[in-house]
């Protein structure tokens, strides 16, 4: 058996662990440096082809999970999951969760007094197609206050979680919206230095926008690539 | 007037640097899961890799009507020794972390991963075992999995690794997931394991689960402090 091909390490856009302006990092960021390990089969593999069995079916329309339609600006978010060499990542699961249009989560521990929407949960799950494409329908989440500092507000964001092809490519991130003035004063977004922070900002796209239905946003997610291109099978081994 | 409309239909937003800019193309940065992931990520049964319980989810944190994600659908009992893997996640001052999520990824009892990228023909896939799981921590910071004792998997240079489970820790305040491994005290191959060899000897204990009760393995995870768990740069 040939040795597994390693994935590349995090690039310059990775966040620091300790960001004192984001107060929760102070007691939760590791104090010791991370130890670099060789990538073995453990790191270069990941579950594939059995999402249904693991988690359940895809749920790509977050506006159609209850009896009525949720309140808010209906949007479509679409894009591709790629590796950093631009190759599509097919058949990978992307999980989504977010606040409602008022910026309120259905979570019991969200104590902000913005209204809940009985017709909106804000959770979904999609699997990329053969070209790495995905698309989901939701409502645009609102900004919300949080206790990090006086008058702290999170910019509107959609939480995204991707497994990718391997343990090494696991990614949890947040997608932001263009023209949101809160991004530049948000300690969580600011854990990423410029210009890499902009990689988390989606683009409004008139071609994705559905007439009389929903505004469209483009967002590509880029996962770690391989150290070297795996050999193409020539069928003669 | 129709000319004007035609131009407007095709016009896009003013260009600015964003995710679609080719000059910026590269790895999407990591962000925290935040405190409110429970209705979006963990699913019922996500922490039970061998049976049909609801282990792993915390549906008490949101209304029943908002349980829109499904149950896992196990097909049968996997081969191998069923074990429990339990522990508590603590911060740098030893306080339990009640809003963490632990993920595991592991080989089956024969040491085979359920993945297209494990193409070995000397170990078989177990049709009843995937090897991926998620556990939310409880209000006391506890995680708990039911799984199978993994077999040994090849490491670099033809060596065999000691049995291990790959672990990711996510939480509010954790901007970049924390990757680590669980090994099992007393198992074969710990002395020659190529990944453990990268860890200073005095810190290896933070990766060793111990068993005081038959079939139950315990490993606490410390995000900081004197017994900080070893985390890996992947
Ligand atoms: Fe959030």
Short mmCIF file of C-alpha atoms and ligand atoms in Angstrom, two decimals:
data_model
loop_
_atom_site.label_atom_id
_atom_site.label_comp_id
_atom_site.label_asym_id
_atom_site.label_seq_id
_atom_site.Cartn_x
_atom_site.Cartn_y
_atom_site.Cartn_z
CA UNK A 1 0.00 0.00 0.00
CA UNK A 2 1.32 3.46 -0.83
CA UNK A 3 1.61 6.06 1.94
CA UNK A 4 -1.35 8.42 2.30
CA UNK A 5 -0.86 11.88 0.75
CA UNK A 6 -0.79 14.56 3.45
CA UNK A 7 -2.97 17.65 3.47
CA UNK A 8 -1.41 21.11 3.74
CA UNK A 9 -1.41 22.90 7.10
CA UNK A 10 -3.44 26.00 7.91
CA UNK A 11 -2.50 29.08 5.87
CA UNK A 12 -2.02 32.74 6.86
CA UNK A 13 -5.78 33.20 7.26
CA UNK A 14 -6.05 30.89 10.27
CA UNK A 15 -7.17 32.61 13.48
CA UNK A 16 -4.93 32.90 16.51
CA UNK A 17 -6.24 30.84 19.42
CA UNK A 18 -5.90 33.59 22.00
CA UNK A 19 -7.69 36.80 21.02
CA UNK A 20 -8.17 38.74 24.30
CA UNK A 21 -10.72 41.09 22.70
CA UNK A 22 -12.89 37.96 22.31
CA UNK A 23 -13.14 37.26 26.02
CA UNK A 24 -14.16 33.60 25.88
CA UNK A 25 -10.78 32.73 24.36
CA UNK A 26 -8.87 33.74 27.49
CA UNK A 27 -9.60 30.57 29.50
CA UNK A 28 -10.27 28.32 26.51
CA UNK A 29 -7.33 28.89 24.18
CA UNK A 30 -4.55 26.34 24.63
CA UNK A 31 -1.45 27.87 26.17
CA UNK A 32 0.99 25.32 24.75
CA UNK A 33 1.86 25.37 21.05
CA UNK A 34 0.16 22.76 18.91
CA UNK A 35 2.34 19.79 18.06
CA UNK A 36 2.79 19.00 14.39
CA UNK A 37 2.13 15.36 13.60
CA UNK A 38 2.57 13.34 10.42
CA UNK A 39 -0.64 12.72 8.47
CA UNK A 40 -1.51 9.04 8.69
CA UNK A 41 -4.61 7.26 7.40
CA UNK A 42 -6.39 8.66 10.46
CA UNK A 43 -5.91 12.24 9.24
CA UNK A 44 -6.35 11.60 5.49
CA UNK A 45 -9.67 9.74 5.73
CA UNK A 46 -13.19 10.79 6.67
CA UNK A 47 -16.68 9.28 6.53
CA UNK A 48 -18.12 9.31 3.04
CA UNK A 49 -21.22 8.15 1.26
CA UNK A 50 -23.28 7.45 4.38
CA UNK A 51 -24.63 10.83 5.52
CA UNK A 52 -28.25 9.69 5.51
CA UNK A 53 -27.48 6.80 7.78
CA UNK A 54 -25.36 8.91 10.09
CA UNK A 55 -27.41 12.08 10.49
CA UNK A 56 -30.56 11.87 8.42
CA UNK A 57 -31.70 13.40 5.15
CA UNK A 58 -30.69 16.69 3.57
CA UNK A 59 -32.71 19.80 4.51
CA UNK A 60 -31.89 22.56 2.02
CA UNK A 61 -34.89 24.87 2.46
CA UNK A 62 -34.93 26.45 5.90
CA UNK A 63 -38.08 28.41 5.01
CA UNK A 64 -40.16 25.24 4.54
CA UNK A 65 -39.77 23.45 7.85
CA UNK A 66 -42.93 24.66 9.57
CA UNK A 67 -46.59 25.30 8.85
CA UNK A 68 -46.10 28.89 7.72
CA UNK A 69 -43.35 30.92 6.10
CA UNK A 70 -40.82 32.60 8.35
CA UNK A 71 -40.70 36.38 8.56
CA UNK A 72 -37.72 38.12 6.99
CA UNK A 73 -35.81 38.63 3.78
CA UNK A 74 -35.84 35.36 1.85
CA UNK A 75 -32.38 34.54 0.42
CA UNK A 76 -30.65 31.83 -1.58
CA UNK A 77 -27.03 31.05 -0.76
CA UNK A 78 -25.12 29.15 -3.40
CA UNK A 79 -21.56 28.32 -4.24
CA UNK A 80 -18.99 25.57 -4.42
CA UNK A 81 -16.87 23.68 -1.96
CA UNK A 82 -13.35 23.57 -3.37
CA UNK A 83 -9.91 22.61 -2.19
CA UNK A 84 -7.20 25.25 -2.21
CA UNK A 85 -6.02 24.04 -5.64
CA UNK A 86 -9.47 24.86 -7.02
CA UNK A 87 -10.65 21.28 -7.32
CA UNK A 88 -14.29 20.62 -6.40
CA UNK A 89 -15.06 18.67 -3.23
CA UNK A 90 -18.05 16.49 -4.17
CA UNK A 91 -20.40 14.57 -1.88
CA UNK A 92 -19.43 16.39 1.27
CA UNK A 93 -21.91 17.46 3.92
CA UNK A 94 -22.37 21.13 4.84
CA UNK A 95 -24.35 21.89 7.97
CA UNK A 96 -26.01 25.26 8.57
CA UNK A 97 -27.41 27.01 11.62
CA UNK A 98 -28.36 30.61 12.22
CA UNK A 99 -30.49 33.16 14.06
CA UNK A 100 -33.87 34.35 12.73
CA UNK A 101 -34.52 37.66 10.96
CA UNK A 102 -34.58 39.47 14.30
CA UNK A 103 -31.23 38.01 15.36
CA UNK A 104 -32.72 35.55 17.85
CA UNK A 105 -31.73 31.89 18.15
CA UNK A 106 -34.30 29.26 19.13
CA UNK A 107 -31.77 28.06 21.72
CA UNK A 108 -32.96 28.02 25.36
CA UNK A 109 -29.85 29.87 26.46
CA UNK A 110 -30.36 32.77 24.05
CA UNK A 111 -31.93 35.23 26.47
CA UNK A 112 -32.11 38.27 24.21
CA UNK A 113 -35.69 39.60 24.07
CA UNK A 114 -35.94 39.87 20.27
CA UNK A 115 -38.95 37.88 18.98
CA UNK A 116 -38.85 34.18 18.18
CA UNK A 117 -40.44 33.09 14.91
CA UNK A 118 -42.57 29.94 15.27
CA UNK A 119 -41.99 29.25 11.58
CA UNK A 120 -38.22 29.36 11.68
CA UNK A 121 -35.74 26.98 13.24
CA UNK A 122 -32.60 27.91 11.33
CA UNK A 123 -30.97 24.50 10.93
CA UNK A 124 -30.20 22.73 7.67
CA UNK A 125 -27.93 20.24 5.97
CA UNK A 126 -26.87 19.81 2.35
CA UNK A 127 -24.54 17.55 0.41
CA UNK A 128 -22.42 18.94 -2.45
CA UNK A 129 -22.97 17.57 -5.96
CA UNK A 130 -20.33 16.11 -8.30
CA UNK A 131 -19.01 19.63 -9.06
CA UNK A 132 -18.88 20.58 -5.40
CA UNK A 133 -21.94 22.80 -5.77
CA UNK A 134 -24.45 23.52 -3.05
CA UNK A 135 -27.50 25.74 -2.65
CA UNK A 136 -29.84 26.46 0.21
CA UNK A 137 -32.79 28.76 0.86
CA UNK A 138 -33.22 30.60 4.13
CA UNK A 139 -33.97 34.05 5.51
CA UNK A 140 -31.30 36.63 6.12
CA UNK A 141 -30.33 36.45 9.81
CA UNK A 142 -30.36 39.60 11.91
CA UNK A 143 -27.47 41.02 13.93
CA UNK A 144 -27.63 40.32 17.66
CA UNK A 145 -26.09 41.74 20.85
CA UNK A 146 -23.78 39.60 22.97
CA UNK A 147 -22.11 40.04 26.31
CA UNK A 148 -18.51 40.32 25.16
CA UNK A 149 -18.22 44.04 25.88
CA UNK A 150 -20.47 47.07 26.23
CA UNK A 151 -22.69 47.51 23.17
CA UNK A 152 -21.24 44.46 21.41
CA UNK A 153 -23.19 43.24 18.34
CA UNK A 154 -22.41 40.26 16.14
CA UNK A 155 -22.61 41.04 12.42
CA UNK A 156 -25.28 39.02 10.60
CA UNK A 157 -23.82 35.58 9.93
CA UNK A 158 -24.69 32.02 9.01
CA UNK A 159 -22.76 29.30 10.82
CA UNK A 160 -21.36 26.67 8.45
CA UNK A 161 -19.82 23.31 9.28
CA UNK A 162 -17.99 21.12 6.74
CA UNK A 163 -16.34 17.75 7.11
CA UNK A 164 -14.64 17.66 3.73
CA UNK A 165 -12.88 14.52 2.58
CA UNK A 166 -10.70 13.95 5.65
CA UNK A 167 -10.25 14.51 9.37
CA UNK A 168 -7.56 17.03 8.37
CA UNK A 169 -10.01 19.15 6.36
CA UNK A 170 -12.67 19.63 9.06
CA UNK A 171 -13.88 23.24 9.08
CA UNK A 172 -16.38 25.27 11.09
CA UNK A 173 -16.75 28.86 9.92
CA UNK A 174 -19.23 31.74 9.62
CA UNK A 175 -20.45 33.40 6.44
CA UNK A 176 -20.92 37.18 6.57
CA UNK A 177 -22.83 39.58 4.33
CA UNK A 178 -21.41 42.37 2.17
CA UNK A 179 -21.86 45.96 3.36
CA UNK A 180 -22.26 44.97 7.01
CA UNK A 181 -20.60 47.71 9.09
CA UNK A 182 -20.44 45.41 12.13
CA UNK A 183 -17.83 43.09 10.62
CA UNK A 184 -14.94 45.47 11.18
CA UNK A 185 -15.76 45.93 14.87
CA UNK A 186 -16.49 42.25 15.62
CA UNK A 187 -13.79 40.51 17.68
CA UNK A 188 -14.66 37.08 16.24
CA UNK A 189 -14.34 38.15 12.59
CA UNK A 190 -11.30 40.22 13.59
CA UNK A 191 -9.51 37.11 14.83
CA UNK A 192 -8.70 36.74 11.11
CA UNK A 193 -6.21 39.28 9.80
CA UNK A 194 -6.95 41.31 6.68
CA UNK A 195 -7.21 40.65 3.82
CA UNK A 196 -8.08 37.02 4.71
CA UNK A 197 -11.10 38.15 6.76
CA UNK A 198 -12.76 39.03 3.45
CA UNK A 199 -12.75 35.32 2.55
CA UNK A 200 -15.70 35.00 4.93
CA UNK A 201 -17.76 37.70 3.20
CA UNK A 202 -20.30 36.53 0.63
CA UNK A 203 -21.16 38.43 -2.56
CA UNK A 204 -24.60 39.62 -3.58
CA UNK A 205 -25.30 38.11 -7.00
CA UNK A 206 -28.08 39.18 -9.32
CA UNK A 207 -27.77 35.94 -11.32
CA UNK A 208 -28.46 33.85 -8.20
CA UNK A 209 -31.32 36.12 -7.20
CA UNK A 210 -34.73 34.62 -8.01
CA UNK A 211 -37.23 37.09 -9.49
CA UNK A 212 -40.13 37.80 -7.11
CA UNK A 213 -38.75 35.21 -4.70
CA UNK A 214 -35.34 35.61 -3.04
CA UNK A 215 -32.11 37.61 -3.06
CA UNK A 216 -29.05 35.58 -4.05
CA UNK A 217 -25.62 35.38 -2.45
CA UNK A 218 -22.51 33.58 -3.67
CA UNK A 219 -20.16 31.93 -1.22
CA UNK A 220 -17.41 29.42 -2.02
CA UNK A 221 -15.88 27.43 0.79
CA UNK A 222 -12.23 26.49 0.36
CA UNK A 223 -10.81 23.52 2.26
CA UNK A 224 -7.19 22.46 2.67
CA UNK A 225 -5.61 20.87 -0.39
CA UNK A 226 -3.21 17.95 -0.68
CA UNK A 227 0.55 18.36 -0.36
CA UNK A 228 0.95 16.78 -3.76
CA UNK A 229 -1.41 15.66 -6.46
CA UNK A 230 -2.29 12.01 -5.98
CA UNK A 231 -1.13 9.85 -8.90
CA UNK A 232 -3.74 9.38 -11.59
CA UNK A 233 -4.72 5.75 -11.90
CA UNK A 234 -3.37 4.47 -15.22
CA UNK A 235 -5.02 1.07 -14.93
CA UNK A 236 -1.75 -0.82 -15.46
CA UNK A 237 -0.69 -1.66 -11.94
CA UNK B 1 -36.81 53.26 -21.79
CA UNK B 2 -36.59 49.51 -22.52
CA UNK B 3 -32.86 49.97 -23.18
CA UNK B 4 -32.32 51.19 -19.66
CA UNK B 5 -34.18 48.23 -18.17
CA UNK B 6 -32.12 45.81 -20.24
CA UNK B 7 -28.87 47.21 -18.81
CA UNK B 8 -30.20 47.09 -15.28
CA UNK B 9 -31.22 43.43 -15.49
CA UNK B 10 -27.69 42.24 -16.06
CA UNK B 11 -25.85 44.60 -13.77
CA UNK B 12 -24.25 43.22 -10.65
CA UNK B 13 -23.31 44.88 -7.36
CA UNK B 14 -20.30 47.21 -7.26
CA UNK B 15 -17.15 45.07 -7.18
CA UNK B 16 -15.26 44.92 -3.87
CA UNK B 17 -12.89 42.44 -2.35
CA UNK B 18 -14.82 39.44 -1.05
CA UNK B 19 -14.95 35.69 -1.11
CA UNK B 20 -15.34 35.63 -4.93
CA UNK B 21 -12.16 37.62 -5.60
CA UNK B 22 -9.56 35.38 -7.32
CA UNK B 23 -6.73 37.35 -5.69
CA UNK B 24 -8.00 36.31 -2.29
CA UNK B 25 -8.61 32.64 -3.09
CA UNK B 26 -7.39 30.30 -0.33
CA UNK B 27 -8.46 28.38 2.74
CA UNK B 28 -11.67 29.66 4.31
CA UNK B 29 -10.72 30.77 7.84
CA UNK B 30 -12.03 28.93 10.86
CA UNK B 31 -14.50 30.53 13.31
CA UNK B 32 -15.96 29.42 16.63
CA UNK B 33 -19.13 27.26 16.75
CA UNK B 34 -20.45 29.71 19.35
CA UNK B 35 -22.76 28.63 22.18
CA UNK B 36 -25.93 27.88 20.16
CA UNK B 37 -25.00 24.95 17.89
CA UNK B 38 -27.13 22.33 19.67
CA UNK B 39 -30.11 22.41 17.29
CA UNK B 40 -27.89 22.46 14.21
CA UNK B 41 -25.01 20.02 14.65
CA UNK B 42 -25.57 17.19 17.13
CA UNK B 43 -28.18 14.64 16.12
CA UNK B 44 -29.96 12.02 18.21
CA UNK B 45 -27.74 8.97 18.32
CA UNK B 46 -24.70 10.91 17.15
CA UNK B 47 -22.64 9.70 20.10
CA UNK B 48 -23.87 6.10 19.94
CA UNK B 49 -21.84 4.37 17.22
CA UNK B 50 -22.97 0.87 18.18
CA UNK B 51 -26.63 1.10 19.21
CA UNK B 52 -29.89 2.95 18.85
CA UNK B 53 -29.99 5.36 21.79
CA UNK B 54 -30.37 9.15 21.50
CA UNK B 55 -26.93 9.73 22.98
CA UNK B 56 -25.15 12.90 21.87
CA UNK B 57 -27.99 15.39 21.36
CA UNK B 58 -29.43 17.90 23.84
CA UNK B 59 -32.98 18.53 22.57
CA UNK B 60 -33.92 19.95 25.99
CA UNK B 61 -32.14 23.14 24.89
CA UNK B 62 -34.80 23.96 22.28
CA UNK B 63 -38.48 23.30 21.67
CA UNK B 64 -39.65 19.97 20.28
CA UNK B 65 -41.08 21.72 17.17
CA UNK B 66 -37.55 22.81 16.33
CA UNK B 67 -36.13 19.33 16.22
CA UNK B 68 -35.78 19.33 12.43
CA UNK B 69 -32.68 17.16 12.16
CA UNK B 70 -33.11 13.44 12.21
CA UNK B 71 -32.00 10.35 14.01
CA UNK B 72 -29.09 8.23 12.89
CA UNK B 73 -30.21 4.95 11.38
CA UNK B 74 -27.96 2.12 12.59
CA UNK B 75 -28.32 -1.04 10.52
CA UNK B 76 -27.03 -3.63 12.98
CA UNK B 77 -24.44 -4.38 15.60
CA UNK B 78 -20.84 -3.73 14.58
CA UNK B 79 -18.10 -6.29 15.18
CA UNK B 80 -15.64 -5.86 18.01
CA UNK B 81 -15.54 -4.87 21.64
CA UNK B 82 -18.17 -2.28 22.57
CA UNK B 83 -16.78 0.40 24.86
CA UNK B 84 -17.83 3.66 26.42
CA UNK B 85 -15.58 6.69 26.11
CA UNK B 86 -16.35 9.37 28.69
CA UNK B 87 -14.73 12.45 30.16
CA UNK B 88 -15.11 16.06 31.20
CA UNK B 89 -13.99 19.11 29.25
CA UNK B 90 -12.46 21.83 31.45
CA UNK B 91 -11.05 25.30 30.84
CA UNK B 92 -7.69 26.68 31.98
CA UNK B 93 -9.04 27.23 35.52
CA UNK B 94 -10.61 23.78 35.74
CA UNK B 95 -14.21 24.95 35.24
CA UNK B 96 -16.39 22.54 33.24
CA UNK B 97 -17.12 23.60 29.66
CA UNK B 98 -20.88 23.12 29.28
CA UNK B 99 -21.11 24.27 25.67
CA UNK B 100 -18.50 22.14 23.95
CA UNK B 101 -18.98 19.58 21.20
CA UNK B 102 -16.66 16.61 20.83
CA UNK B 103 -16.32 14.77 17.53
CA UNK B 104 -14.64 11.42 17.03
CA UNK B 105 -13.33 9.61 13.97
CA UNK B 106 -11.94 6.11 14.18
CA UNK B 107 -11.25 2.83 12.44
CA UNK B 108 -13.37 -0.27 13.01
CA UNK B 109 -12.32 -3.27 15.09
CA UNK B 110 -10.08 -4.51 12.25
CA UNK B 111 -8.33 -1.17 11.87
CA UNK B 112 -10.10 -0.16 8.66
CA UNK B 113 -11.56 3.30 8.01
CA UNK B 114 -14.90 3.67 6.26
CA UNK B 115 -13.51 5.97 3.62
CA UNK B 116 -12.69 5.90 -0.07
CA UNK B 117 -9.22 7.04 0.91
CA UNK B 118 -8.54 3.86 2.85
CA UNK B 119 -8.13 1.50 -0.08
CA UNK B 120 -6.44 -1.39 1.71
CA UNK B 121 -7.59 -4.91 0.92
CA UNK B 122 -6.08 -6.50 4.04
CA UNK B 123 -8.82 -5.21 6.37
CA UNK B 124 -12.57 -5.24 5.74
CA UNK B 125 -15.20 -2.52 6.07
CA UNK B 126 -17.83 -3.30 8.70
CA UNK B 127 -21.23 -2.61 7.11
CA UNK B 128 -22.62 -1.68 10.53
CA UNK B 129 -19.93 0.77 11.57
CA UNK B 130 -19.10 4.23 10.23
CA UNK B 131 -16.76 5.46 12.96
CA UNK B 132 -17.84 9.11 13.10
CA UNK B 133 -19.69 10.57 16.08
CA UNK B 134 -20.61 13.73 17.96
CA UNK B 135 -21.33 14.38 21.61
CA UNK B 136 -22.50 17.66 23.12
CA UNK B 137 -21.13 18.21 26.61
CA UNK B 138 -23.60 18.28 29.49
CA UNK B 139 -24.09 21.16 31.92
CA UNK B 140 -21.30 19.50 33.92
CA UNK B 141 -18.98 19.52 30.90
CA UNK B 142 -19.24 15.75 30.37
CA UNK B 143 -19.10 13.98 27.02
CA UNK B 144 -19.98 10.34 26.43
CA UNK B 145 -19.69 8.00 23.46
CA UNK B 146 -20.60 4.37 22.91
CA UNK B 147 -18.31 2.90 20.29
CA UNK B 148 -15.99 0.01 19.38
CA UNK B 149 -12.40 -0.45 20.48
CA UNK B 150 -10.55 0.48 17.26
CA UNK B 151 -8.07 -1.88 15.67
CA UNK B 152 -4.53 -0.88 14.76
CA UNK B 153 -3.98 1.25 11.67
CA UNK B 154 -0.74 1.60 9.66
CA UNK B 155 1.42 4.60 10.43
CA UNK B 156 4.46 6.01 8.62
CA UNK B 157 7.14 3.65 7.29
CA UNK B 158 5.10 0.49 7.63
CA UNK B 159 4.81 0.66 11.41
CA UNK B 160 1.48 -0.01 13.08
CA UNK B 161 -0.04 2.73 15.21
CA UNK B 162 -1.44 1.98 18.65
CA UNK B 163 -5.25 1.84 18.79
CA UNK B 164 -6.54 5.41 18.87
CA UNK B 165 -9.53 7.67 18.19
CA UNK B 166 -9.11 11.06 16.51
CA UNK B 167 -10.90 13.83 18.41
CA UNK B 168 -11.98 17.39 17.56
CA UNK B 169 -13.04 19.83 20.28
CA UNK B 170 -15.33 22.75 19.39
CA UNK B 171 -16.69 25.38 21.78
CA UNK B 172 -17.53 29.03 22.28
CA UNK B 173 -14.15 30.74 22.63
CA UNK B 174 -12.40 28.12 20.49
CA UNK B 175 -11.74 29.85 17.17
CA UNK B 176 -9.98 26.94 15.52
CA UNK B 177 -11.06 23.40 16.39
CA UNK B 178 -8.70 21.59 18.73
CA UNK B 179 -7.54 18.27 17.30
CA UNK B 180 -6.22 15.54 19.57
CA UNK B 181 -6.27 11.76 19.98
CA UNK B 182 -7.43 9.28 22.56
CA UNK B 183 -5.13 6.30 23.19
CA UNK B 184 -5.84 3.46 25.61
CA UNK B 185 -3.56 2.82 28.59
CA UNK B 186 -1.93 -0.59 28.44
CA UNK B 187 -2.70 -1.29 24.78
CA UNK B 188 -0.19 -2.62 22.28
CA UNK B 189 2.06 -0.32 20.29
CA UNK B 190 2.10 2.74 22.55
CA UNK B 191 5.92 2.65 22.71
CA UNK B 192 6.35 2.66 18.94
CA UNK B 193 3.45 4.91 17.88
CA UNK B 194 4.75 7.53 15.42
CA UNK B 195 2.32 10.24 16.51
CA UNK B 196 2.81 9.74 20.25
CA UNK B 197 6.55 9.91 19.56
CA UNK B 198 6.10 13.60 18.60
CA UNK B 199 4.67 14.35 22.05
CA UNK B 200 7.07 15.09 24.95
CA UNK B 201 6.99 12.12 27.31
CA UNK B 202 5.74 14.11 30.29
CA UNK B 203 2.64 15.21 28.34
CA UNK B 204 1.69 11.84 26.79
CA UNK B 205 -0.54 11.01 29.76
CA UNK B 206 -3.00 13.68 28.61
CA UNK B 207 -3.82 11.43 25.63
CA UNK B 208 -4.18 8.14 27.55
CA UNK B 209 -7.67 7.02 28.50
CA UNK B 210 -7.82 4.81 31.58
CA UNK B 211 -10.31 2.13 32.51
CA UNK B 212 -11.38 1.59 36.08
CA UNK B 213 -14.57 -0.22 35.14
CA UNK B 214 -14.80 -2.96 32.53
CA UNK B 215 -15.51 -1.44 29.12
CA UNK B 216 -15.55 2.18 30.29
CA UNK B 217 -12.62 4.39 29.31
CA UNK B 218 -12.19 7.85 30.79
CA UNK B 219 -10.21 10.78 29.45
CA UNK B 220 -10.71 14.37 30.56
CA UNK B 221 -9.86 17.18 28.16
CA UNK B 222 -8.18 20.31 29.54
CA UNK B 223 -8.20 23.33 27.22
CA UNK B 224 -5.47 24.94 29.36
CA UNK B 225 -3.90 24.82 32.78
CA UNK B 226 -1.21 22.55 34.24
CA UNK B 227 -2.60 19.35 32.65
CA UNK B 228 -3.43 20.90 29.29
CA UNK B 229 -4.32 18.27 26.72
CA UNK B 230 -1.89 17.94 23.84
CA UNK B 231 -3.44 19.43 20.70
CA UNK B 232 -2.11 18.82 17.21
CA UNK B 233 -1.24 21.08 14.32
CA UNK B 234 -2.80 19.36 11.37
FE1 LIG C 1 -24.03 33.08 15.90
#
